[in-house]
Amino acid sequence: RLIPVRNGLIVNGVATAAPHPSGNGYDIQMPGPGATMLPFALNQAYNYGPLNYIQRPDIRWNAGEFSHYEIAPWLDIYSNFMFMDDHTLAQIAPSGAFLPAIDTVPCNDPLLTTQQANTLCGIQAGNPNAQANVEIGKRNVEGNSPRVSDIEHEAFRFVIGAKGDVGQGWTYDVSAQFGQTNLTDVEDGYFSNTRIKNALDVIPNPVVGGVPHVAPGTPVCLSAVNGFDTACVPWNIWVPGGVSPAALKYLSINAISKGVTTEQVVTGTIAGDLGQYGLKSPGASDGIGVSLGLEYRREWLQTQFDAPIEAGDLAGAGGPALPTEGSQSDRDIFGEIRVPLIQNMTGFKDLTFEGGVRYSDYTHGGGNTTYKAGLDWQIIPDIRLRGSYERAVRAPNVSELFAPLVPGLVGGHDPCAGAHPAFTAAECLNTGLPLANYGTVSQCVSGQCGGLFGGNPNLTPEIGKTWSVGFVFTPTFFRGFSLSFDYFNITVDNAITIIPFQGIMNACGLANDPAACGFIHRDADIGYAITGSTGPGQLGGYVDQFENNAESLGTKGFDVNADYRVALADWHLGDYGSLDFNFTGTYVHSLDFKFPGLQEFNCAGLHGVTCGAPTPQWRHQMRVNWTTPWNLTLSLAWRYLSGTSLDFNTSNPSLQNGFTDTQVSDAHVPVFNYFDFSFQYKFHNRYTLRGGINNIFDRTPPLVDSTSFPISGPPFGNGNTWPQIYDPLGRVMFVGLTADF
């Protein structure tokens, strides 16, 4: 399609997005003897979904070794070694020229028809000294070649240590550990941004100084004439079917990236029963138990990229990435104590206090103290009460600190894009959009805006505070039954996270928060859009999506678990084994986020462009197992997920983005019920046959928008749904055989 941009046009041989705000979209077609530019229709837009993998092929090898040799009770030498090799392929739709990259087309390009030259260049058509600025959106449909990432992880870990009982109630454990993970990622099926520009800069081969062995007047690349790139082949996107195999071969490149991370840990602990020294509570029969320890830990990360990735030359990859290297070290000293307070008294079958404290000194984060305290009170054999409070500190890991800043794509919707933006002109001005450009900005392609991802060496530790209370009920009058209930309240201050794209846009546009506005980088060269990389070495318009410290995250709710096991003979049904009933459920009362410049918002029961994947307020699983007398176990499970609603339909301004449910057909995800069946059969004492059916009734996952409003777009979901929450494949049957030797 062709859309005027300054003195040029946008050209889409195969559309990758909705029409430009000007509304003057065109598609290149051939209704007659010559290629013609006809008005673009939305039903001509490219559908990238069918080529994207929902479930990736994967091959994994695991090996392990565990050994120990007891020289004496006080010296037991042990070791273990683990190895893993994982190889998987990820696939997405073809590469190509992506909007809104600006290219130039010579007005005397011999591949242009007269109508096309006049549309592009006007009165300058045919002028060898004139060029048209164009934006091109064209997928590599002719090559039928999706982009494939060939990813391999190789990891190993080795531990050696010694432990033993040194007598008088004391034991020790000392160990050293080294682990390493290697990553290799080969990217194939990409076009080169540099070669795209060369292959579009086409002129008639001049009589003098032209390309050897090519007739004068024949279309050739200017880069081949001037010797800059003699291998260049013209990319004829102006005629359907005009793209040659030679052009596809020239445009295609691959790239490789590598990474390695290592971890070294040295730990030493001693534990003792102080009851042997008479240290115990007057009301308890058991003594006080203590544990003390020291630990040193070091993590190191390094990433490397080849030239096309460092230059940002992969079309559709987001932009350039630079190598990085960094490390994080930690020194800890810690102690724990367990104090039985009252035992075997009326109302106090057992009352025990547990506590712990740890001091950590991080190279990035300084010194921090954490602690915990809890009470466990068994009133009678039937009833146990428990409660605890913990303060935890987590320093940023090496990846969060030093992962390279890599441009990429984030699911988003620019509220200042389109002919009728969701934000007002003043709100868009807050986001860096000049008033003169209001109503002219290109929307993010396929619901994916430009983002800058990676680590942040300025991160500080996050602080978590958790308290919980609960009970366990095991009635002696109801044999085989138990019930537990626990309420939890978790808050993480200074949380290390990525601030949601839409939250940044709302905080800046609606609240004019300076911190949020500093994350937005509009590109004047592409009409102040935030659609990502525009060519080699360029970031284009983007929003910072690297790790940051948020103000706080928090959640409240409760967990419930019930078990009942009964022999069928107890129900007078004969000696046919036993039934085991298990019920596990979680209720999320709130899932609160507080980011700079944003009003606190609760994502419990919501999904969308800010809250991300759905958070059902209630979910449970109920399973019934029948253990038969014939080495056969049958199982039936029921999985339940409560419904969720679209986040930007709430009244919280931090979640709104100017749209309402009247404009979105999938504003609510209903309740989902899944039923699964499985079996396990053991024979000959060493073989186990297992199999079953998941999602027996073939319940289709919710299909929601991932383009206009990227409700399920990456990184929240894939394939117009959320595969991590719902079953994307429908009914699945499986079978396996295990042999023990």
XYZ file of C-alpha atoms in Angstrom:
741
model
C 0.000 0.000 0.000
C 1.071 3.561 -0.623
C 0.541 6.370 1.821
C 1.962 9.906 1.467
C 4.684 10.606 4.033
C 6.219 14.041 3.614
C 7.157 13.998 -0.079
C 7.062 10.214 -0.280
C 4.805 7.214 0.190
C 4.426 4.065 2.230
C 4.490 0.967 0.054
C 3.113 -2.380 1.210
C 3.328 -5.254 -1.222
C 1.828 -7.387 1.565
C 0.451 -5.293 4.383
C 1.772 -5.711 7.912
C -0.467 -3.206 9.680
C -3.615 -1.130 9.453
C -3.722 1.923 7.155
C -1.711 5.040 7.940
C -3.635 7.814 9.749
C -3.866 9.720 6.452
C -6.153 6.959 5.210
C -4.505 6.951 1.759
C -3.513 3.285 1.795
C -2.741 1.399 -1.402
C -1.793 -2.120 -2.358
C 0.252 -3.077 -5.424
C -1.847 -5.305 -7.671
C -2.005 -6.377 -11.305
C -5.563 -6.064 -12.609
C -4.393 -5.461 -16.170
C -1.244 -5.455 -18.254
C 0.738 -3.384 -15.744
C 1.066 -3.254 -11.972
C -1.233 -0.653 -10.440
C -1.578 0.906 -7.024
C -5.111 0.296 -5.778
C -6.719 1.307 -2.476
C -5.701 -0.869 0.443
C -8.326 -2.884 2.332
C -7.932 -4.329 5.829
C -8.702 -7.829 4.565
C -5.414 -7.629 2.645
C -3.409 -7.338 5.858
C -0.873 -10.095 6.447
C -1.847 -12.799 8.949
C 1.333 -13.735 10.795
C -0.364 -16.000 13.348
C -0.416 -19.398 11.542
C 3.385 -19.496 11.223
C 4.115 -18.744 14.880
C 4.755 -21.840 16.987
C 2.444 -22.324 19.963
C 4.314 -25.431 21.094
C 7.969 -25.708 20.118
C 9.792 -28.933 19.273
C 12.311 -29.780 21.955
C 14.978 -32.413 22.562
C 16.503 -32.674 26.024
C 19.245 -34.895 27.391
C 19.851 -35.241 31.126
C 22.531 -37.116 33.013
C 23.447 -37.193 36.662
C 25.761 -38.756 39.223
C 25.277 -39.033 42.983
C 27.813 -40.659 45.271
C 29.092 -40.655 48.814
C 31.661 -42.562 50.832
C 31.480 -42.695 54.611
C 35.000 -42.886 55.932
C 33.802 -42.488 59.517
C 30.638 -41.213 61.227
C 32.257 -37.798 61.396
C 33.395 -37.780 57.736
C 31.068 -38.623 54.842
C 32.452 -37.432 51.484
C 29.782 -36.811 48.851
C 29.513 -35.444 45.336
C 26.997 -35.004 42.545
C 27.222 -33.986 38.934
C 24.333 -32.911 36.699
C 24.377 -32.309 32.949
C 21.622 -31.031 30.634
C 21.490 -30.303 26.910
C 18.311 -28.718 25.573
C 17.736 -28.002 21.883
C 14.607 -26.228 20.634
C 13.371 -24.320 17.595
C 11.248 -21.174 17.759
C 9.470 -19.967 14.631
C 7.735 -16.716 13.726
C 6.381 -15.236 10.503
C 8.707 -14.165 7.650
C 11.049 -11.209 7.735
C 10.832 -8.339 5.251
C 10.704 -4.575 5.192
C 8.808 -3.306 8.225
C 7.050 -0.002 8.721
C 7.956 2.746 9.351
C 11.547 2.427 8.076
C 12.314 5.206 5.576
C 13.833 4.139 2.266
C 14.553 6.012 -0.930
C 13.478 5.014 -4.432
C 15.067 6.703 -7.481
C 12.477 8.409 -9.633
C 14.061 6.798 -12.703
C 13.782 3.258 -11.270
C 13.123 1.173 -14.421
C 11.105 -1.323 -12.357
C 8.378 1.284 -11.741
C 5.397 1.485 -14.052
C 4.475 4.940 -15.328
C 1.560 5.143 -12.926
C 3.768 4.138 -10.001
C 6.498 6.638 -10.917
C 3.934 9.418 -11.221
C 2.386 8.481 -7.869
C 5.740 8.377 -6.132
C 7.528 11.299 -7.763
C 4.921 13.463 -9.454
C 6.525 15.794 -11.990
C 9.953 14.390 -11.031
C 9.054 10.965 -12.473
C 11.930 9.727 -14.598
C 14.364 12.334 -13.271
C 17.672 10.506 -12.553
C 18.556 13.145 -9.932
C 15.332 12.831 -7.920
C 14.342 10.383 -5.206
C 11.148 9.612 -3.306
C 11.147 8.938 0.424
C 9.019 5.879 1.075
C 8.051 3.626 3.961
C 7.770 0.004 2.928
C 5.863 -2.803 4.612
C 6.508 -6.016 2.696
C 6.772 -9.574 4.034
C 8.954 -12.219 2.428
C 5.982 -14.246 1.236
C 7.749 -15.230 -1.989
C 10.499 -17.004 -0.083
C 7.972 -18.915 2.061
C 10.668 -18.735 4.724
C 9.677 -18.026 8.344
C 12.198 -16.705 10.843
C 13.627 -19.542 12.907
C 15.643 -19.371 16.116
C 17.756 -22.478 16.679
C 18.365 -22.349 20.439
C 20.565 -24.667 22.469
C 21.268 -24.577 26.200
C 24.021 -26.690 27.686
C 24.403 -26.706 31.448
C 26.357 -28.595 34.065
C 26.789 -28.405 37.829
C 29.346 -30.122 40.074
C 29.145 -30.320 43.875
C 31.646 -31.819 46.283
C 31.351 -31.752 50.027
C 31.763 -33.417 53.396
C 29.372 -33.897 56.269
C 29.302 -35.811 59.503
C 28.281 -36.204 63.118
C 30.992 -34.909 65.431
C 29.198 -36.041 68.568
C 27.474 -34.413 71.536
C 24.561 -33.304 69.322
C 26.563 -31.496 66.635
C 26.668 -32.098 62.863
C 28.338 -30.191 60.038
C 28.067 -29.868 56.252
C 30.653 -28.128 54.031
C 30.384 -28.005 50.232
C 31.618 -26.242 47.112
C 29.631 -25.923 43.910
C 30.389 -24.801 40.367
C 27.794 -24.494 37.632
C 27.836 -23.161 34.089
C 25.174 -22.625 31.415
C 26.029 -21.964 27.769
C 23.588 -20.514 25.241
C 23.852 -20.603 21.458
C 21.137 -18.937 19.375
C 21.285 -19.108 15.568
C 18.835 -16.787 13.796
C 17.828 -17.785 10.272
C 15.319 -16.490 7.715
C 15.991 -12.777 8.248
C 16.399 -10.067 5.642
C 19.233 -7.561 5.966
C 18.122 -3.959 6.511
C 21.220 -2.766 4.668
C 20.602 -5.040 1.704
C 16.921 -4.016 1.558
C 17.980 -0.400 1.070
C 20.534 -1.402 -1.565
C 18.067 -3.625 -3.425
C 15.460 -0.840 -3.595
C 17.928 1.771 -4.886
C 17.630 0.643 -8.528
C 18.643 2.547 -11.683
C 19.039 1.679 -15.370
C 22.535 0.271 -15.967
C 24.495 3.240 -17.392
C 26.316 2.912 -20.679
C 29.635 3.939 -19.111
C 30.811 2.723 -15.706
C 27.912 0.324 -15.260
C 27.768 -3.241 -14.053
C 29.913 -5.493 -16.290
C 28.117 -8.117 -18.369
C 24.768 -6.350 -17.909
C 23.164 -4.625 -20.877
C 22.768 -0.827 -20.707
C 19.350 0.198 -19.393
C 18.828 -3.055 -17.479
C 17.701 -2.529 -13.862
C 20.708 -2.722 -11.509
C 21.449 -1.678 -7.950
C 23.216 1.647 -7.566
C 25.465 -0.045 -4.982
C 26.567 -2.525 -7.690
C 27.378 0.334 -10.078
C 29.454 2.304 -7.589
C 31.165 -0.844 -6.271
C 29.776 -0.530 -2.729
C 28.040 -3.937 -2.990
C 28.651 -5.702 -6.265
C 26.530 -8.706 -5.193
C 23.349 -6.621 -4.948
C 20.292 -7.873 -6.838
C 17.251 -5.574 -7.386
C 14.209 -6.366 -5.234
C 11.259 -5.926 -7.566
C 8.324 -5.416 -5.222
C 6.479 -3.316 -7.799
C 5.042 -6.205 -9.766
C 3.272 -9.203 -8.152
C 5.528 -12.173 -8.807
C 8.437 -9.900 -9.665
C 10.706 -10.951 -6.765
C 13.408 -13.253 -8.113
C 15.111 -16.157 -6.299
C 18.420 -14.308 -6.771
C 16.998 -11.274 -4.937
C 15.773 -13.435 -2.063
C 19.177 -15.075 -1.758
C 20.890 -11.683 -1.706
C 18.527 -10.213 0.912
C 18.695 -13.178 3.306
C 21.202 -13.368 6.150
C 21.591 -15.330 9.366
C 23.250 -14.453 12.650
C 24.436 -16.057 15.851
C 24.594 -14.985 19.469
C 26.241 -16.705 22.405
C 26.091 -16.347 26.144
C 27.550 -17.974 29.213
C 26.801 -17.650 32.906
C 28.568 -19.284 35.822
C 27.828 -19.693 39.513
C 30.266 -20.536 42.309
C 29.016 -21.306 45.812
C 30.884 -22.278 48.958
C 28.738 -23.099 51.993
C 29.440 -24.281 55.510
C 26.893 -25.036 58.247
C 26.891 -26.516 61.733
C 23.770 -27.666 63.567
C 23.376 -28.638 67.185
C 20.890 -29.993 69.693
C 21.383 -27.824 72.774
C 19.076 -30.074 74.745
C 22.066 -32.307 75.380
C 23.502 -29.430 77.403
C 20.302 -28.885 79.368
C 19.145 -25.917 77.262
C 15.402 -26.327 76.867
C 12.165 -24.676 77.891
C 10.818 -25.699 81.339
C 7.548 -26.727 79.675
C 9.086 -28.820 76.898
C 10.714 -32.207 76.679
C 12.737 -31.462 73.526
C 15.779 -29.213 73.580
C 16.595 -26.089 71.604
C 17.998 -26.656 68.112
C 20.336 -24.208 66.373
C 22.041 -23.907 63.014
C 24.812 -21.488 61.992
C 26.425 -20.976 58.623
C 28.564 -19.010 56.193
C 28.146 -18.776 52.425
C 29.983 -17.171 49.525
C 28.343 -16.918 46.105
C 29.555 -15.407 42.826
C 27.644 -15.165 39.549
C 29.144 -14.077 36.214
C 27.528 -13.429 32.835
C 28.865 -12.724 29.356
C 27.019 -12.279 26.040
C 28.437 -11.991 22.534
C 26.784 -11.166 19.208
C 28.035 -11.332 15.662
C 28.234 -8.312 13.354
C 24.663 -8.317 11.909
C 23.126 -8.343 15.397
C 25.488 -5.708 16.791
C 24.678 -3.503 13.803
C 20.923 -4.061 14.097
C 20.842 -5.398 10.546
C 18.211 -8.119 11.075
C 14.923 -6.823 9.659
C 12.199 -7.352 12.236
C 14.533 -8.190 15.129
C 14.060 -4.850 16.871
C 17.490 -3.226 16.544
C 21.160 -3.532 17.540
C 22.490 -5.439 20.553
C 25.872 -5.001 22.173
C 27.983 -7.551 24.075
C 28.141 -7.311 27.827
C 29.891 -8.808 30.825
C 29.409 -8.490 34.566
C 29.415 -10.259 37.908
C 27.735 -10.177 41.309
C 29.197 -11.512 44.573
C 27.515 -12.160 47.897
C 28.819 -13.021 51.371
C 26.327 -14.304 53.952
C 26.333 -15.207 57.616
C 23.168 -16.761 59.000
C 21.622 -18.558 61.909
C 18.369 -20.356 62.754
C 16.818 -21.490 66.025
C 13.977 -23.831 66.947
C 12.606 -23.610 70.483
C 9.934 -26.055 71.715
C 8.107 -23.938 74.323
C 5.366 -26.199 75.700
C 4.775 -29.881 75.001
C 2.291 -32.524 76.142
C 0.188 -30.255 78.331
C -3.550 -29.600 78.290
C -4.255 -27.305 75.354
C -0.619 -27.471 74.305
C 0.191 -30.716 72.558
C 3.117 -28.799 71.070
C 3.983 -25.087 70.906
C 7.199 -24.324 69.032
C 8.925 -21.095 68.049
C 11.151 -20.874 64.984
C 13.368 -17.918 64.064
C 16.202 -17.006 61.776
C 18.437 -14.128 60.757
C 20.811 -13.608 57.821
C 23.212 -10.791 57.002
C 24.199 -10.445 53.326
C 26.846 -8.228 51.781
C 26.362 -7.755 48.007
C 28.811 -6.137 45.613
C 25.758 -4.478 44.035
C 23.395 -3.652 46.879
C 25.555 -3.375 49.989
C 24.734 -4.934 53.358
C 21.235 -6.171 54.170
C 19.623 -8.056 57.047
C 16.736 -10.492 56.762
C 14.874 -12.373 59.460
C 11.892 -14.605 60.150
C 9.789 -15.614 63.145
C 6.997 -18.148 63.440
C 4.839 -20.066 65.914
C 3.427 -23.565 65.443
C 0.782 -24.526 68.017
C -0.786 -27.974 68.059
C -3.629 -27.559 70.543
C -4.776 -31.168 70.424
C -3.905 -33.946 67.965
C -6.826 -32.757 65.783
C -6.000 -29.034 65.518
C -2.791 -27.180 64.702
C -2.464 -23.375 64.380
C 0.469 -21.661 62.692
C 1.637 -18.163 61.856
C 4.819 -16.501 60.648
C 6.402 -13.225 59.594
C 9.395 -12.922 57.277
C 11.485 -10.069 55.967
C 13.466 -11.055 52.881
C 15.957 -9.078 50.802
C 16.837 -10.051 47.240
C 19.685 -8.350 45.442
C 19.477 -8.105 41.657
C 20.947 -11.120 39.935
C 23.639 -10.927 37.293
C 21.167 -11.032 34.414
C 19.031 -8.224 35.862
C 22.166 -6.149 36.331
C 24.143 -6.819 33.179
C 21.924 -8.300 30.462
C 22.694 -6.280 27.300
C 20.363 -3.479 26.290
C 18.644 -4.991 23.278
C 15.972 -3.256 21.173
C 12.944 -5.440 20.585
C 9.175 -5.426 20.371
C 6.707 -5.177 23.234
C 2.965 -5.714 23.105
C 1.508 -2.237 23.128
C -0.879 0.272 21.655
C 0.201 3.891 21.218
C -2.721 5.965 22.551
C -1.461 8.898 20.468
C -1.495 7.040 17.135
C -4.103 7.066 14.404
C -6.333 9.735 12.965
C -8.404 9.850 16.176
C -6.017 9.204 19.110
C -7.280 7.924 22.452
C -5.315 10.634 24.284
C -5.988 14.329 23.869
C -3.468 16.565 22.112
C -2.276 17.884 25.477
C -1.835 14.364 26.868
C 0.090 13.332 23.765
C 2.272 16.408 24.145
C 3.293 15.000 27.526
C 4.545 11.863 25.740
C 6.773 13.895 23.405
C 4.413 14.308 20.447
C 4.351 17.858 19.006
C 0.896 19.349 18.614
C 1.462 19.692 14.858
C 1.794 15.900 14.550
C -1.336 15.030 16.494
C -3.490 12.632 14.460
C -0.716 11.663 12.024
C 1.294 9.053 13.956
C 1.558 5.468 12.691
C 0.187 2.828 15.068
C 2.494 0.077 16.270
C 2.718 -2.742 13.730
C 0.782 -5.901 14.682
C 0.258 -4.633 18.223
C 4.008 -4.533 18.881
C 5.736 -1.265 19.736
C 9.434 -0.577 20.063
C 11.051 -1.401 23.385
C 14.565 -1.329 24.827
C 15.159 -4.421 26.970
C 17.990 -5.489 29.239
C 19.623 -5.145 32.613
C 20.235 -2.115 34.782
C 23.470 -1.778 36.829
C 21.780 0.862 39.014
C 19.253 -1.557 40.518
C 18.988 -1.785 44.288
C 17.789 -4.798 46.340
C 14.091 -5.479 46.726
C 12.582 -6.053 50.172
C 9.819 -8.567 50.726
C 7.559 -8.782 53.761
C 5.374 -11.839 54.231
C 3.035 -12.787 57.004
C 0.665 -15.702 57.087
C -1.712 -17.418 59.510
C -3.473 -20.730 59.157
C -4.580 -23.995 60.645
C -4.462 -27.732 59.996
C -7.445 -29.895 60.942
C -6.904 -33.669 61.142
C -9.919 -35.042 63.048
C -9.286 -38.281 64.856
C -13.018 -39.045 64.561
C -12.821 -38.868 60.725
C -9.952 -41.162 59.795
C -8.051 -40.353 56.610
C -9.241 -36.729 56.364
C -7.158 -33.528 56.699
C -7.854 -29.869 55.952
C -5.462 -26.926 55.895
C -6.155 -23.227 55.419
C -3.553 -20.435 55.169
C -4.031 -16.696 54.676
C -1.100 -14.863 53.083
C -0.158 -11.204 52.754
C 2.964 -10.484 50.693
C 4.461 -7.083 49.889
C 7.624 -6.423 47.889
C 9.015 -2.897 48.156
C 11.498 -1.586 45.627
C 10.533 -4.568 43.478
C 12.798 -5.424 40.548
C 10.544 -5.593 37.519
C 9.800 -4.176 34.084
C 7.329 -1.320 34.251
C 4.446 -2.182 31.875
C 4.468 -0.387 28.541
C 0.881 0.805 28.840
C 1.458 1.887 32.416
C 4.319 4.116 31.263
C 2.146 5.661 28.551
C -0.692 6.293 31.026
C 1.570 7.700 33.747
C 3.164 10.113 31.295
C 0.147 11.055 29.195
C -2.503 11.224 31.905
C -0.434 12.207 34.958
C 2.559 13.897 33.249
C 4.919 12.009 35.551
C 8.522 13.075 34.719
C 9.994 9.629 35.449
C 7.519 7.869 33.171
C 7.901 10.464 30.426
C 11.664 9.902 30.514
C 11.067 6.294 29.424
C 9.375 7.342 26.141
C 11.547 8.068 23.100
C 9.623 9.182 20.020
C 11.494 9.322 16.715
C 11.056 12.529 14.726
C 12.466 10.822 11.615
C 9.490 8.442 11.463
C 6.751 10.910 12.325
C 7.203 10.634 16.105
C 6.093 7.002 16.152
C 7.317 4.476 18.741
C 7.401 1.495 16.417
C 11.008 0.429 16.924
C 14.125 0.089 14.785
C 14.209 1.800 11.398
C 17.460 0.359 10.089
C 20.995 -0.756 10.895
C 22.343 0.837 14.059
C 19.118 2.727 14.722
C 16.758 2.310 17.654
C 13.843 4.220 16.163
C 10.979 5.151 18.474
C 10.793 3.047 21.632
C 9.876 2.854 25.301
C 12.382 1.725 27.947
C 11.552 -1.826 29.054
C 14.719 -2.652 30.969
C 14.721 -3.694 34.613
C 13.738 -1.048 37.155
C 12.841 -0.736 40.816
C 9.094 -0.262 41.212
C 7.589 1.259 44.327
C 5.837 -1.922 45.433
C 4.097 -5.139 44.438
C 1.768 -7.062 46.701
C -0.787 -9.815 46.918
C -3.295 -11.104 49.463
C -5.396 -14.223 49.533
C -5.643 -17.702 50.934
C -4.787 -21.318 50.098
C -6.933 -24.284 51.020
C -6.066 -27.970 50.797
C -8.170 -30.984 51.684
C -7.326 -34.709 51.540
C -9.397 -37.779 52.199
C -8.167 -41.337 51.756
C -10.435 -44.327 52.270
C -10.278 -48.052 51.566
C -13.247 -49.278 49.532
C -13.613 -52.086 52.039
C -14.479 -49.455 54.659
C -17.448 -48.511 52.473
C -18.405 -52.201 52.241
C -17.526 -52.244 48.532
C -15.123 -55.141 48.696
C -11.360 -55.354 48.667
C -10.861 -53.319 45.507
C -8.214 -50.889 46.672
C -8.605 -47.330 47.892
C -9.777 -43.898 46.826
C -7.793 -40.715 47.427
C -9.597 -37.362 47.144
C -7.501 -34.181 46.985
C -8.688 -30.595 46.646
C -6.304 -27.625 46.287
C -7.534 -24.075 45.748
C -6.209 -20.507 45.825
C -8.165 -17.270 46.164
C -6.372 -14.066 45.148
C -8.067 -11.168 46.882
C -5.683 -8.590 45.432
C -2.649 -8.335 43.187
C -1.499 -4.755 43.687
C 1.064 -2.794 41.678
C 2.450 0.635 42.513
C 4.711 2.263 39.940
C 6.131 5.809 39.925
C 3.558 8.272 38.619
C 0.712 5.750 38.681
C -2.184 5.301 41.050
C -1.981 1.886 42.699
C -3.969 -0.711 40.769
C -5.244 -4.207 41.486
C -4.954 -6.857 38.743
C -6.817 -9.653 40.534
C -9.558 -10.871 38.206
C -8.185 -8.842 35.284
C -6.223 -9.270 32.071
C -5.020 -6.786 29.487
C -2.322 -4.522 28.150
C -1.147 -3.443 31.634
C -2.056 -6.387 33.892
C -0.843 -8.888 31.300
C -1.968 -12.518 31.450
C -5.194 -13.265 33.368
C -5.120 -13.569 37.134
C -8.256 -15.575 38.036
C -9.381 -14.691 41.539
C -10.245 -18.310 42.253
C -8.664 -21.444 40.856
C -8.706 -24.982 42.084
C -7.899 -28.553 41.176
C -9.725 -31.578 42.462
C -8.316 -35.043 41.826
C -9.642 -38.519 42.596
C -7.224 -41.463 42.453
C -8.315 -45.086 42.515
C -5.463 -47.362 43.566
C -6.551 -50.850 42.525
C -5.222 -54.193 43.784
C -3.863 -54.931 40.276
C -0.902 -52.485 40.183
C -3.136 -50.060 38.276
C -3.940 -46.514 39.361
C -6.672 -44.474 37.642
C -7.000 -40.710 38.104
C -9.615 -38.100 37.196
C -8.937 -34.379 37.699
C -11.055 -31.237 37.511
C -9.329 -27.894 36.914
C -11.280 -24.671 37.429
C -10.376 -21.059 36.514
C -12.688 -18.161 37.326
C -13.401 -15.533 34.690
C -11.437 -12.306 34.182
C -12.191 -8.891 32.683
C -10.272 -6.431 30.536
C -8.152 -4.098 32.651
C -8.729 -0.849 30.773
C -12.490 -1.074 31.356
C -11.973 -0.443 35.081
C -12.377 2.939 36.740
C -8.684 3.139 37.714
C -7.004 5.784 35.520
C -3.704 3.905 35.723
C -5.270 1.095 33.698
C -7.365 3.111 31.268
C -6.062 4.092 27.837
C -9.016 5.867 26.296
C -10.881 2.820 25.007
C -13.950 1.057 26.379
C -15.469 -2.376 26.126
C -17.785 -1.103 23.405
C -14.737 -1.135 21.123
C -13.402 -4.543 22.195
C -15.361 -7.742 21.609
C -13.301 -9.848 24.026
C -13.616 -7.701 27.139
C -14.403 -10.716 29.337
C -12.931 -14.215 29.570
C -15.485 -16.684 30.960
C -15.054 -19.425 33.529
C -13.001 -22.382 32.299
C -13.394 -25.979 33.404
C -10.997 -28.719 32.310
C -11.248 -32.442 32.978
C -8.267 -34.803 32.690
C -7.871 -38.572 32.892
C -4.674 -40.552 33.473
C -3.550 -44.045 34.389
C -0.400 -45.757 35.632
C 0.279 -49.502 35.418
C 3.327 -51.238 36.907
C 4.428 -54.662 35.722
C 7.388 -57.036 36.118
C 8.588 -54.884 39.059
C 10.573 -52.569 36.808
C 8.266 -51.207 34.125
C 5.668 -48.454 34.413
C 3.192 -47.703 31.637
C 1.446 -44.373 31.945
C -0.933 -42.393 29.745
C -4.055 -40.325 29.661
C -6.113 -37.547 28.115
C -5.869 -33.890 29.125
C -8.804 -31.584 28.385
C -11.149 -34.504 27.707
C -13.953 -32.317 26.353
C -11.615 -30.382 24.006
C -12.304 -26.946 25.500
C -10.994 -24.234 23.142
C -8.857 -21.544 24.829
C -10.088 -17.935 24.852
C -9.179 -16.228 21.579
C -8.463 -12.548 22.194
C -6.916 -9.643 20.349
C -3.149 -9.443 19.948
C -2.944 -6.720 17.275
C -5.304 -3.742 17.578
C -5.213 -3.973 21.367
C -2.355 -6.340 22.240
C -4.324 -8.010 25.031
C -2.561 -11.335 24.498
C 0.525 -10.123 22.633
C 4.100 -10.922 23.698
C 5.409 -11.072 26.357
C 2.050 -11.826 27.986
C 0.845 -14.486 25.557
C 1.080 -15.921 22.066
C -1.207 -17.158 19.310
C -4.099 -14.866 20.337
C -4.345 -16.500 23.756
C -2.375 -17.222 26.940
C -0.786 -20.679 26.596
C 0.622 -20.505 30.140
C -2.899 -20.187 31.613
C -5.200 -22.087 29.262
C -4.752 -25.259 27.193
C -3.859 -23.998 23.690
C -3.876 -27.393 21.962
C -7.293 -28.667 22.984
C -7.636 -32.366 23.758
C -4.201 -34.000 24.179
C -3.507 -37.725 24.545
C -0.197 -39.002 25.895
C 1.502 -42.295 26.681
C 4.911 -43.219 28.101
C 6.937 -46.151 29.367
C 9.569 -46.070 32.111
C 12.018 -48.868 32.849
C 14.074 -49.070 36.043
C 17.302 -51.085 36.136
